[in-house]
């Protein structure tokens, strides 16, 4: 969807926008559940890149302890625990610029994916830049989706990252698409970008062909020691508007209310679900950042009467997903 249309949508009165996004949501997702994804950092800190928001960049003193690639057994045990807590998608993130075929670390990732994919959850990885060879092998190993966020608009991107380019991000996404893996791609708001930057980001996401299967919308988690440590919180209505526009522009995507939920009230989160969000990161930790307690999330979703994606409902086919 082009920028002008996104701009018109975004700037209409809030309740008109929400009514429209709700209609699109019901058309495509009526009766479907909220997906719960669990996220594990499999390699933490010490990253060569200088992303201004990221606590894992080696360019900043953030107090994050570096950890090498976790052993397979630790990852498997975390994946089993996530499944036991109800996660239906398990995402593994690595603080790397990227990975290359033929390296020991890539072989270890492939082996990990083969094992985790036996557990019956969707498997998502976020490993930074990859090319065609890596994408094909990851898919063959059992990866369902590759996360690679474009994070913001092309114009704003150089203000937050200097060690790689926006085009590098897009090139990875294209390699993922060619391999047949699903693309999970979204961005961060609250880094000092304008509303137009956010809409340019949505323009690019919505014009990918095919559109991303999943679109995480992160609110900046301010990380001490990073250049964005003192950024003010995102206004809830700005977030709701962006989610609503994302729902309209990318109707079949899971729109994920991702990082930053600890700074959003329960009422604010409810508003986001109403506007079109239908996926959350679930579990007490998000890579290195805090996340609401899993029990609090289940309580909130139940109180709202939202269906929660679980192994039971996933496996019982259309009957389990009857519309309300
Ligand atoms: N290194 C890989 C990469 O850059 O794609 C994967 C890990 S990286 C931590 C994954 C995503 O987490 C980033 O693209 C960004 O959207 C999100 N993220 C990282 N730090 C964040 C923060 N402080 N607040 C909100 N989102 C953040
Ligand atoms: Fe590294 Fe990814 Fe963090 Fe950027 S966002 S510093 S690439 S871990």
mmCIF file of C-alpha atoms and ligand atoms in Angstrom:
data_model
loop_
_atom_site.group_PDB
_atom_site.id
_atom_site.type_symbol
_atom_site.label_atom_id
_atom_site.label_comp_id
_atom_site.label_asym_id
_atom_site.label_seq_id
_atom_site.Cartn_x
_atom_site.Cartn_y
_atom_site.Cartn_z
ATOM 1 C CA UNK A 1 0.000 0.000 0.000
ATOM 2 C CA UNK A 2 1.527 3.318 -0.986
ATOM 3 C CA UNK A 3 2.519 6.061 1.418
ATOM 4 C CA UNK A 4 -0.329 8.419 0.507
ATOM 5 C CA UNK A 5 -2.980 5.813 1.273
ATOM 6 C CA UNK A 6 -1.272 4.860 4.520
ATOM 7 C CA UNK A 7 -1.044 8.524 5.459
ATOM 8 C CA UNK A 8 -4.754 9.108 4.833
ATOM 9 C CA UNK A 9 -5.679 6.026 6.821
ATOM 10 C CA UNK A 10 -3.445 6.957 9.728
ATOM 11 C CA UNK A 11 -4.663 10.523 10.059
ATOM 12 C CA UNK A 12 -8.407 9.902 10.110
ATOM 13 C CA UNK A 13 -10.241 10.206 13.447
ATOM 14 C CA UNK A 14 -9.059 7.386 15.699
ATOM 15 C CA UNK A 15 -12.412 5.647 16.056
ATOM 16 C CA UNK A 16 -12.971 5.685 12.284
ATOM 17 C CA UNK A 17 -9.553 4.085 11.828
ATOM 18 C CA UNK A 18 -10.223 1.468 14.486
ATOM 19 C CA UNK A 19 -13.649 0.637 13.039
ATOM 20 C CA UNK A 20 -12.015 -0.010 9.707
ATOM 21 C CA UNK A 21 -9.126 -2.065 11.073
ATOM 22 C CA UNK A 22 -11.564 -4.068 13.181
ATOM 23 C CA UNK A 23 -13.600 -4.894 10.087
ATOM 24 C CA UNK A 24 -10.469 -6.062 8.251
ATOM 25 C CA UNK A 25 -9.426 -8.037 11.295
ATOM 26 C CA UNK A 26 -12.781 -9.810 11.550
ATOM 27 C CA UNK A 27 -12.789 -10.536 7.825
ATOM 28 C CA UNK A 28 -9.438 -12.324 7.985
ATOM 29 C CA UNK A 29 -9.073 -13.469 11.570
ATOM 30 C CA UNK A 30 -12.575 -13.939 13.001
ATOM 31 C CA UNK A 31 -12.482 -16.507 15.754
ATOM 32 C CA UNK A 32 -8.757 -17.027 15.471
ATOM 33 C CA UNK A 33 -6.644 -17.001 18.548
ATOM 34 C CA UNK A 34 -3.847 -14.774 19.810
ATOM 35 C CA UNK A 35 -0.557 -16.458 19.059
ATOM 36 C CA UNK A 36 1.961 -16.796 21.838
ATOM 37 C CA UNK A 37 5.589 -16.826 20.738
ATOM 38 C CA UNK A 38 8.477 -17.539 23.002
ATOM 39 C CA UNK A 39 11.839 -15.905 22.354
ATOM 40 C CA UNK A 40 15.223 -17.180 23.471
ATOM 41 C CA UNK A 41 18.565 -15.497 23.039
ATOM 42 C CA UNK A 42 20.841 -18.301 21.861
ATOM 43 C CA UNK A 43 23.885 -16.029 21.562
ATOM 44 C CA UNK A 44 23.956 -12.866 23.625
ATOM 45 C CA UNK A 45 25.904 -9.599 23.468
ATOM 46 C CA UNK A 46 29.197 -8.644 21.868
ATOM 47 C CA UNK A 47 27.627 -7.857 18.493
ATOM 48 C CA UNK A 48 29.775 -6.052 15.928
ATOM 49 C CA UNK A 49 26.889 -3.823 14.811
ATOM 50 C CA UNK A 50 26.079 -0.409 16.273
ATOM 51 C CA UNK A 51 22.249 -0.425 16.255
ATOM 52 C CA UNK A 52 21.519 2.526 18.559
ATOM 53 C CA UNK A 53 18.659 0.802 20.366
ATOM 54 C CA UNK A 54 20.385 -2.490 21.094
ATOM 55 C CA UNK A 55 21.827 -3.555 24.421
ATOM 56 C CA UNK A 56 23.747 -6.315 22.663
ATOM 57 C CA UNK A 57 25.949 -4.066 20.561
ATOM 58 C CA UNK A 58 29.639 -4.217 21.487
ATOM 59 C CA UNK A 59 29.823 -0.483 20.710
ATOM 60 C CA UNK A 60 28.082 0.462 23.963
ATOM 61 C CA UNK A 61 28.650 -0.308 27.649
ATOM 62 C CA UNK A 62 25.300 -1.717 28.573
ATOM 63 C CA UNK A 63 26.245 -4.191 31.257
ATOM 64 C CA UNK A 64 24.935 -7.129 29.201
ATOM 65 C CA UNK A 65 27.063 -10.187 29.794
ATOM 66 C CA UNK A 66 28.323 -11.823 26.636
ATOM 67 C CA UNK A 67 27.439 -15.444 26.157
ATOM 68 C CA UNK A 68 28.608 -17.779 23.416
ATOM 69 C CA UNK A 69 26.180 -19.830 21.400
ATOM 70 C CA UNK A 70 24.200 -21.864 23.933
ATOM 71 C CA UNK A 71 24.673 -25.614 23.947
ATOM 72 C CA UNK A 72 21.972 -27.621 22.200
ATOM 73 C CA UNK A 73 20.690 -29.179 25.443
ATOM 74 C CA UNK A 74 20.015 -25.743 27.005
ATOM 75 C CA UNK A 75 18.123 -24.567 23.960
ATOM 76 C CA UNK A 76 16.086 -27.753 23.796
ATOM 77 C CA UNK A 77 15.177 -27.551 27.441
ATOM 78 C CA UNK A 78 14.063 -23.899 27.027
ATOM 79 C CA UNK A 79 12.001 -24.870 23.987
ATOM 80 C CA UNK A 80 10.291 -27.675 25.909
ATOM 81 C CA UNK A 81 9.550 -25.324 28.785
ATOM 82 C CA UNK A 82 8.083 -22.753 26.372
ATOM 83 C CA UNK A 83 5.889 -25.431 24.839
ATOM 84 C CA UNK A 84 4.747 -26.529 28.292
ATOM 85 C CA UNK A 85 3.781 -22.900 29.028
ATOM 86 C CA UNK A 86 1.664 -22.819 25.885
ATOM 87 C CA UNK A 87 3.929 -21.215 23.283
ATOM 88 C CA UNK A 88 3.147 -22.370 19.738
ATOM 89 C CA UNK A 89 6.086 -20.614 18.146
ATOM 90 C CA UNK A 90 9.642 -20.734 19.368
ATOM 91 C CA UNK A 91 11.994 -17.998 18.198
ATOM 92 C CA UNK A 92 15.743 -18.119 18.625
ATOM 93 C CA UNK A 93 17.747 -14.908 18.352
ATOM 94 C CA UNK A 94 21.477 -14.406 17.974
ATOM 95 C CA UNK A 95 23.429 -11.189 18.477
ATOM 96 C CA UNK A 96 25.344 -11.423 15.239
ATOM 97 C CA UNK A 97 25.740 -9.308 12.162
ATOM 98 C CA UNK A 98 24.944 -12.506 10.276
ATOM 99 C CA UNK A 99 25.952 -16.139 9.705
ATOM 100 C CA UNK A 100 27.708 -17.902 6.861
ATOM 101 C CA UNK A 101 27.301 -21.345 5.420
ATOM 102 C CA UNK A 102 30.330 -23.540 6.052
ATOM 103 C CA UNK A 103 31.110 -22.121 9.496
ATOM 104 C CA UNK A 104 31.002 -24.133 12.663
ATOM 105 C CA UNK A 105 28.418 -21.824 14.237
ATOM 106 C CA UNK A 106 26.075 -22.183 11.282
ATOM 107 C CA UNK A 107 26.343 -25.989 11.480
ATOM 108 C CA UNK A 108 25.458 -25.797 15.167
ATOM 109 C CA UNK A 109 22.455 -23.611 14.434
ATOM 110 C CA UNK A 110 21.254 -26.078 11.797
ATOM 111 C CA UNK A 111 21.573 -28.968 14.220
ATOM 112 C CA UNK A 112 19.660 -27.000 16.851
ATOM 113 C CA UNK A 113 16.890 -26.183 14.407
ATOM 114 C CA UNK A 114 16.567 -29.852 13.394
ATOM 115 C CA UNK A 115 16.067 -30.834 17.022
ATOM 116 C CA UNK A 116 13.735 -27.976 18.012
ATOM 117 C CA UNK A 117 11.570 -28.486 14.954
ATOM 118 C CA UNK A 118 10.698 -31.969 16.244
ATOM 119 C CA UNK A 119 8.820 -30.422 19.188
ATOM 120 C CA UNK A 120 5.726 -29.448 17.237
ATOM 121 C CA UNK A 121 6.046 -25.681 17.469
ATOM 122 C CA UNK A 122 6.679 -23.285 14.628
ATOM 123 C CA UNK A 123 10.390 -22.506 14.582
ATOM 124 C CA UNK A 124 11.572 -18.973 13.934
ATOM 125 C CA UNK A 125 15.159 -17.757 13.915
ATOM 126 C CA UNK A 126 16.682 -14.299 13.825
ATOM 127 C CA UNK A 127 20.358 -14.557 12.992
ATOM 128 C CA UNK A 128 21.071 -11.289 11.189
ATOM 129 C CA UNK A 129 22.184 -11.174 7.560
ATOM 130 C CA UNK A 130 21.991 -14.329 5.478
ATOM 131 C CA UNK A 131 22.105 -15.120 1.760
ATOM 132 C CA UNK A 132 20.529 -17.764 -0.459
ATOM 133 C CA UNK A 133 22.734 -20.678 0.679
ATOM 134 C CA UNK A 134 22.009 -20.120 4.348
ATOM 135 C CA UNK A 135 18.298 -19.556 3.763
ATOM 136 C CA UNK A 136 17.889 -22.794 1.801
ATOM 137 C CA UNK A 137 19.680 -24.812 4.482
ATOM 138 C CA UNK A 138 17.730 -23.247 7.333
ATOM 139 C CA UNK A 139 14.475 -24.063 5.598
ATOM 140 C CA UNK A 140 15.575 -27.653 4.981
ATOM 141 C CA UNK A 141 16.513 -27.961 8.675
ATOM 142 C CA UNK A 142 12.972 -27.031 9.704
ATOM 143 C CA UNK A 143 12.773 -23.250 10.130
ATOM 144 C CA UNK A 144 9.244 -21.989 9.542
ATOM 145 C CA UNK A 145 9.964 -18.278 9.590
ATOM 146 C CA UNK A 146 12.969 -16.001 9.511
ATOM 147 C CA UNK A 147 12.790 -12.771 11.470
ATOM 148 C CA UNK A 148 14.623 -9.803 10.065
ATOM 149 C CA UNK A 149 13.160 -6.441 10.989
ATOM 150 C CA UNK A 150 13.573 -3.460 8.702
ATOM 151 C CA UNK A 151 13.114 -1.504 11.932
ATOM 152 C CA UNK A 152 12.290 1.925 10.472
ATOM 153 C CA UNK A 153 12.186 3.914 7.225
ATOM 154 C CA UNK A 154 15.089 3.856 4.759
ATOM 155 C CA UNK A 155 15.693 7.568 5.441
ATOM 156 C CA UNK A 156 15.835 7.209 9.202
ATOM 157 C CA UNK A 157 17.833 3.960 9.203
ATOM 158 C CA UNK A 158 21.294 5.590 8.879
ATOM 159 C CA UNK A 159 20.488 7.646 11.990
ATOM 160 C CA UNK A 160 20.298 4.469 14.081
ATOM 161 C CA UNK A 161 22.775 2.096 12.384
ATOM 162 C CA UNK A 162 26.034 2.834 10.554
ATOM 163 C CA UNK A 163 27.600 -0.635 10.324
ATOM 164 C CA UNK A 164 25.160 -2.006 7.755
ATOM 165 C CA UNK A 165 22.579 -0.501 5.442
ATOM 166 C CA UNK A 166 18.845 -0.637 5.027
ATOM 167 C CA UNK A 167 19.452 -2.324 1.672
ATOM 168 C CA UNK A 168 21.418 -5.087 3.468
ATOM 169 C CA UNK A 169 18.273 -5.788 5.503
ATOM 170 C CA UNK A 170 16.100 -5.902 2.401
ATOM 171 C CA UNK A 171 18.580 -8.211 0.619
ATOM 172 C CA UNK A 172 18.338 -10.726 3.466
ATOM 173 C CA UNK A 173 14.555 -10.605 3.363
ATOM 174 C CA UNK A 174 14.611 -11.313 -0.367
ATOM 175 C CA UNK A 175 16.909 -14.317 0.160
ATOM 176 C CA UNK A 176 14.522 -15.630 2.817
ATOM 177 C CA UNK A 177 11.579 -15.237 0.429
ATOM 178 C CA UNK A 178 13.391 -17.067 -2.366
ATOM 179 C CA UNK A 179 14.017 -20.008 -0.030
ATOM 180 C CA UNK A 180 10.315 -20.364 0.726
ATOM 181 C CA UNK A 181 10.617 -19.594 4.432
ATOM 182 C CA UNK A 182 8.033 -17.199 5.808
ATOM 183 C CA UNK A 183 9.208 -13.705 6.534
ATOM 184 C CA UNK A 184 8.708 -12.111 9.906
ATOM 185 C CA UNK A 185 9.578 -8.444 9.602
ATOM 186 C CA UNK A 186 8.545 -5.302 11.388
ATOM 187 C CA UNK A 187 10.137 -2.490 13.278
ATOM 188 C CA UNK A 188 10.615 -0.350 16.336
ATOM 189 C CA UNK A 189 8.850 2.856 17.203
ATOM 190 C CA UNK A 190 9.983 5.443 19.717
ATOM 191 C CA UNK A 191 13.529 5.989 18.423
ATOM 192 C CA UNK A 192 12.927 9.642 17.479
ATOM 193 C CA UNK A 193 11.511 8.851 14.041
ATOM 194 C CA UNK A 194 8.541 10.766 12.642
ATOM 195 C CA UNK A 195 5.077 9.375 11.938
ATOM 196 C CA UNK A 196 5.982 9.567 8.247
ATOM 197 C CA UNK A 197 9.025 7.343 8.901
ATOM 198 C CA UNK A 198 6.743 4.782 10.539
ATOM 199 C CA UNK A 199 4.410 4.899 7.563
ATOM 200 C CA UNK A 200 7.278 4.565 5.091
ATOM 201 C CA UNK A 201 8.298 1.457 7.026
ATOM 202 C CA UNK A 202 4.772 0.063 6.654
ATOM 203 C CA UNK A 203 4.784 0.979 2.974
ATOM 204 C CA UNK A 204 7.870 -1.167 2.398
ATOM 205 C CA UNK A 205 6.589 -4.053 4.520
ATOM 206 C CA UNK A 206 3.212 -4.070 2.818
ATOM 207 C CA UNK A 207 4.753 -3.940 -0.655
ATOM 208 C CA UNK A 208 6.904 -7.031 -0.155
ATOM 209 C CA UNK A 209 5.624 -9.776 -2.411
ATOM 210 C CA UNK A 210 4.498 -11.926 -0.711
ATOM 211 C CA UNK A 211 3.694 -9.779 2.281
ATOM 212 C CA UNK A 212 5.351 -10.819 5.568
ATOM 213 C CA UNK A 213 3.521 -13.560 7.404
ATOM 214 C CA UNK A 214 4.256 -11.865 10.673
ATOM 215 C CA UNK A 215 4.857 -8.190 11.530
ATOM 216 C CA UNK A 216 6.285 -7.419 14.943
ATOM 217 C CA UNK A 217 5.754 -3.875 16.164
ATOM 218 C CA UNK A 218 8.277 -3.168 18.891
ATOM 219 C CA UNK A 219 8.133 -0.163 21.169
ATOM 220 C CA UNK A 220 11.648 0.875 22.028
ATOM 221 C CA UNK A 221 12.843 -0.640 25.276
ATOM 222 C CA UNK A 222 15.299 1.974 26.461
ATOM 223 C CA UNK A 223 18.579 0.296 27.293
ATOM 224 C CA UNK A 224 21.026 2.035 29.639
ATOM 225 C CA UNK A 225 24.317 2.733 27.880
ATOM 226 C CA UNK A 226 22.825 2.915 24.377
ATOM 227 C CA UNK A 227 22.459 6.232 22.533
ATOM 228 C CA UNK A 228 18.674 5.937 22.875
ATOM 229 C CA UNK A 229 18.710 5.266 26.618
ATOM 230 C CA UNK A 230 16.693 8.398 27.410
ATOM 231 C CA UNK A 231 14.100 8.250 24.653
ATOM 232 C CA UNK A 232 10.579 9.012 25.945
ATOM 233 C CA UNK A 233 7.908 6.294 25.859
ATOM 234 C CA UNK A 234 5.672 5.887 22.830
ATOM 235 C CA UNK A 235 2.232 7.458 23.060
ATOM 236 C CA UNK A 236 -0.371 4.700 23.246
ATOM 237 C CA UNK A 237 -2.606 6.256 20.588
ATOM 238 C CA UNK A 238 0.337 6.453 18.185
ATOM 239 C CA UNK A 239 0.936 2.748 18.763
ATOM 240 C CA UNK A 240 -2.731 1.863 18.331
ATOM 241 C CA UNK A 241 -2.928 3.867 15.111
ATOM 242 C CA UNK A 242 0.135 2.124 13.704
ATOM 243 C CA UNK A 243 -1.206 -1.312 14.592
ATOM 244 C CA UNK A 244 -4.542 -0.476 13.000
ATOM 245 C CA UNK A 245 -2.893 0.722 9.797
ATOM 246 C CA UNK A 246 -0.646 -2.370 9.746
ATOM 247 C CA UNK A 247 -3.737 -4.571 10.106
ATOM 248 C CA UNK A 248 -5.406 -2.859 7.131
ATOM 249 C CA UNK A 249 -2.288 -2.772 4.926
ATOM 250 C CA UNK A 250 -1.107 -6.327 5.675
ATOM 251 C CA UNK A 251 -4.391 -8.062 6.475
ATOM 252 C CA UNK A 252 -3.195 -11.673 6.569
ATOM 253 C CA UNK A 253 -0.182 -11.056 8.784
ATOM 254 C CA UNK A 254 0.086 -11.846 12.420
ATOM 255 C CA UNK A 255 0.633 -8.354 13.822
ATOM 256 C CA UNK A 256 2.723 -8.865 16.914
ATOM 257 C CA UNK A 257 2.708 -6.554 19.872
ATOM 258 C CA UNK A 258 6.341 -7.281 20.551
ATOM 259 C CA UNK A 259 8.942 -5.539 22.749
ATOM 260 C CA UNK A 260 7.887 -2.791 25.111
ATOM 261 C CA UNK A 261 4.706 -4.266 26.564
ATOM 262 C CA UNK A 262 5.994 -3.699 30.100
ATOM 263 C CA UNK A 263 5.501 0.017 29.445
ATOM 264 C CA UNK A 264 1.917 -0.405 28.188
ATOM 265 C CA UNK A 265 -1.027 -0.666 30.565
ATOM 266 C CA UNK A 266 -3.438 -3.587 30.362
ATOM 267 C CA UNK A 267 -6.029 -1.217 28.908
ATOM 268 C CA UNK A 268 -3.521 -0.032 26.320
ATOM 269 C CA UNK A 269 -2.750 -3.613 25.328
ATOM 270 C CA UNK A 270 -6.458 -4.395 25.077
ATOM 271 C CA UNK A 271 -6.832 -1.444 22.708
ATOM 272 C CA UNK A 272 -3.955 -2.807 20.594
ATOM 273 C CA UNK A 273 -5.665 -6.219 20.332
ATOM 274 C CA UNK A 274 -8.899 -4.536 19.337
ATOM 275 C CA UNK A 275 -7.066 -2.543 16.657
ATOM 276 C CA UNK A 276 -5.651 -5.719 15.115
ATOM 277 C CA UNK A 277 -2.716 -7.128 17.084
ATOM 278 C CA UNK A 278 -2.990 -10.906 17.310
ATOM 279 C CA UNK A 279 0.342 -12.152 18.497
ATOM 280 C CA UNK A 280 2.552 -11.497 21.502
ATOM 281 C CA UNK A 281 5.904 -12.523 22.830
ATOM 282 C CA UNK A 282 5.214 -14.607 25.820
ATOM 283 C CA UNK A 283 7.561 -15.450 28.696
ATOM 284 C CA UNK A 284 9.297 -13.360 31.281
ATOM 285 C CA UNK A 285 12.314 -12.422 29.168
ATOM 286 C CA UNK A 286 12.719 -11.049 25.630
ATOM 287 C CA UNK A 287 16.287 -11.709 24.490
ATOM 288 C CA UNK A 288 17.768 -9.424 27.150
ATOM 289 C CA UNK A 289 14.751 -7.231 27.988
ATOM 290 C CA UNK A 290 11.938 -7.658 30.463
ATOM 291 C CA UNK A 291 8.508 -8.874 29.350
ATOM 292 C CA UNK A 292 5.240 -9.179 31.307
ATOM 293 C CA UNK A 293 4.977 -12.361 33.373
ATOM 294 C CA UNK A 294 3.471 -15.263 31.429
ATOM 295 C CA UNK A 295 0.746 -15.677 34.050
ATOM 296 C CA UNK A 296 -0.236 -11.998 33.774
ATOM 297 C CA UNK A 297 -0.578 -12.404 29.998
ATOM 298 C CA UNK A 298 -2.808 -15.447 30.278
ATOM 299 C CA UNK A 299 -4.948 -13.590 32.823
ATOM 300 C CA UNK A 300 -5.269 -10.544 30.563
ATOM 301 C CA UNK A 301 -6.165 -12.577 27.462
ATOM 302 C CA UNK A 302 -8.722 -14.576 29.442
ATOM 303 C CA UNK A 303 -10.283 -11.459 30.938
ATOM 304 C CA UNK A 304 -10.640 -10.034 27.442
ATOM 305 C CA UNK A 305 -12.224 -13.286 26.283
ATOM 306 C CA UNK A 306 -9.580 -13.693 23.608
ATOM 307 C CA UNK A 307 -8.810 -17.142 22.376
ATOM 308 C CA UNK A 308 -5.309 -18.225 23.241
ATOM 309 C CA UNK A 309 -3.413 -20.211 20.682
ATOM 310 C CA UNK A 310 -2.365 -23.470 22.286
ATOM 311 C CA UNK A 311 -1.369 -26.911 21.128
ATOM 312 C CA UNK A 312 -4.857 -28.137 21.881
ATOM 313 C CA UNK A 313 -6.634 -25.510 19.766
ATOM 314 C CA UNK A 314 -3.992 -25.644 17.046
ATOM 315 C CA UNK A 315 -4.415 -29.317 16.532
ATOM 316 C CA UNK A 316 -8.172 -29.526 16.517
ATOM 317 C CA UNK A 317 -8.638 -27.886 13.139
ATOM 318 C CA UNK A 318 -11.451 -25.557 12.105
ATOM 319 C CA UNK A 319 -13.778 -26.724 14.856
ATOM 320 C CA UNK A 320 -11.367 -25.349 17.419
ATOM 321 C CA UNK A 321 -11.362 -22.001 15.703
ATOM 322 C CA UNK A 322 -15.069 -21.349 15.445
ATOM 323 C CA UNK A 323 -15.943 -17.662 15.299
ATOM 324 C CA UNK A 324 -17.311 -15.942 18.310
HETATM 325 N N1 LIG B 1 21.038 -9.617 15.287
HETATM 326 C C1 LIG B 1 19.846 -9.942 14.647
HETATM 327 C C2 LIG B 1 19.262 -8.771 13.902
HETATM 328 O O1 LIG B 1 19.696 -7.649 14.111
HETATM 329 O O2 LIG B 1 18.357 -9.001 13.095
HETATM 330 C C3 LIG B 1 18.787 -10.537 15.536
HETATM 331 C C4 LIG B 1 18.590 -10.025 16.915
HETATM 332 S S1 LIG B 1 17.952 -8.379 17.059
HETATM 333 C C5 LIG B 1 18.128 -8.178 18.793
HETATM 334 C C6 LIG B 1 16.233 -8.560 16.680
HETATM 335 C C7 LIG B 1 15.344 -7.337 16.750
HETATM 336 O O3 LIG B 1 15.048 -7.005 18.081
HETATM 337 C C8 LIG B 1 15.836 -6.039 16.161
HETATM 338 O O4 LIG B 1 15.730 -5.981 14.771
HETATM 339 C C9 LIG B 1 14.905 -5.036 16.814
HETATM 340 O O5 LIG B 1 13.758 -4.851 16.014
HETATM 341 C C10 LIG B 1 14.519 -5.698 18.116
HETATM 342 N N2 LIG B 1 15.105 -4.979 19.244
HETATM 343 C C11 LIG B 1 16.375 -5.066 19.687
HETATM 344 N N3 LIG B 1 16.583 -4.254 20.737
HETATM 345 C C12 LIG B 1 15.410 -3.618 20.967
HETATM 346 C C13 LIG B 1 14.985 -2.641 21.921
HETATM 347 N N4 LIG B 1 15.827 -2.145 22.816
HETATM 348 N N5 LIG B 1 13.709 -2.231 21.886
HETATM 349 C C14 LIG B 1 12.854 -2.728 20.964
HETATM 350 N N6 LIG B 1 13.195 -3.636 20.042
HETATM 351 C C15 LIG B 1 14.457 -4.074 20.025
HETATM 352 FE FE1 LIG B 2 23.526 -6.802 16.661
HETATM 353 FE FE2 LIG B 2 21.017 -7.372 15.965
HETATM 354 FE FE3 LIG B 2 21.547 -5.862 18.169
HETATM 355 FE FE4 LIG B 2 21.963 -4.834 15.759
HETATM 356 S S1 LIG B 2 19.967 -5.488 16.606
HETATM 357 S S2 LIG B 2 23.381 -4.728 17.518
HETATM 358 S S3 LIG B 2 22.649 -6.630 14.616
HETATM 359 S S4 LIG B 2 22.062 -7.997 17.844
#
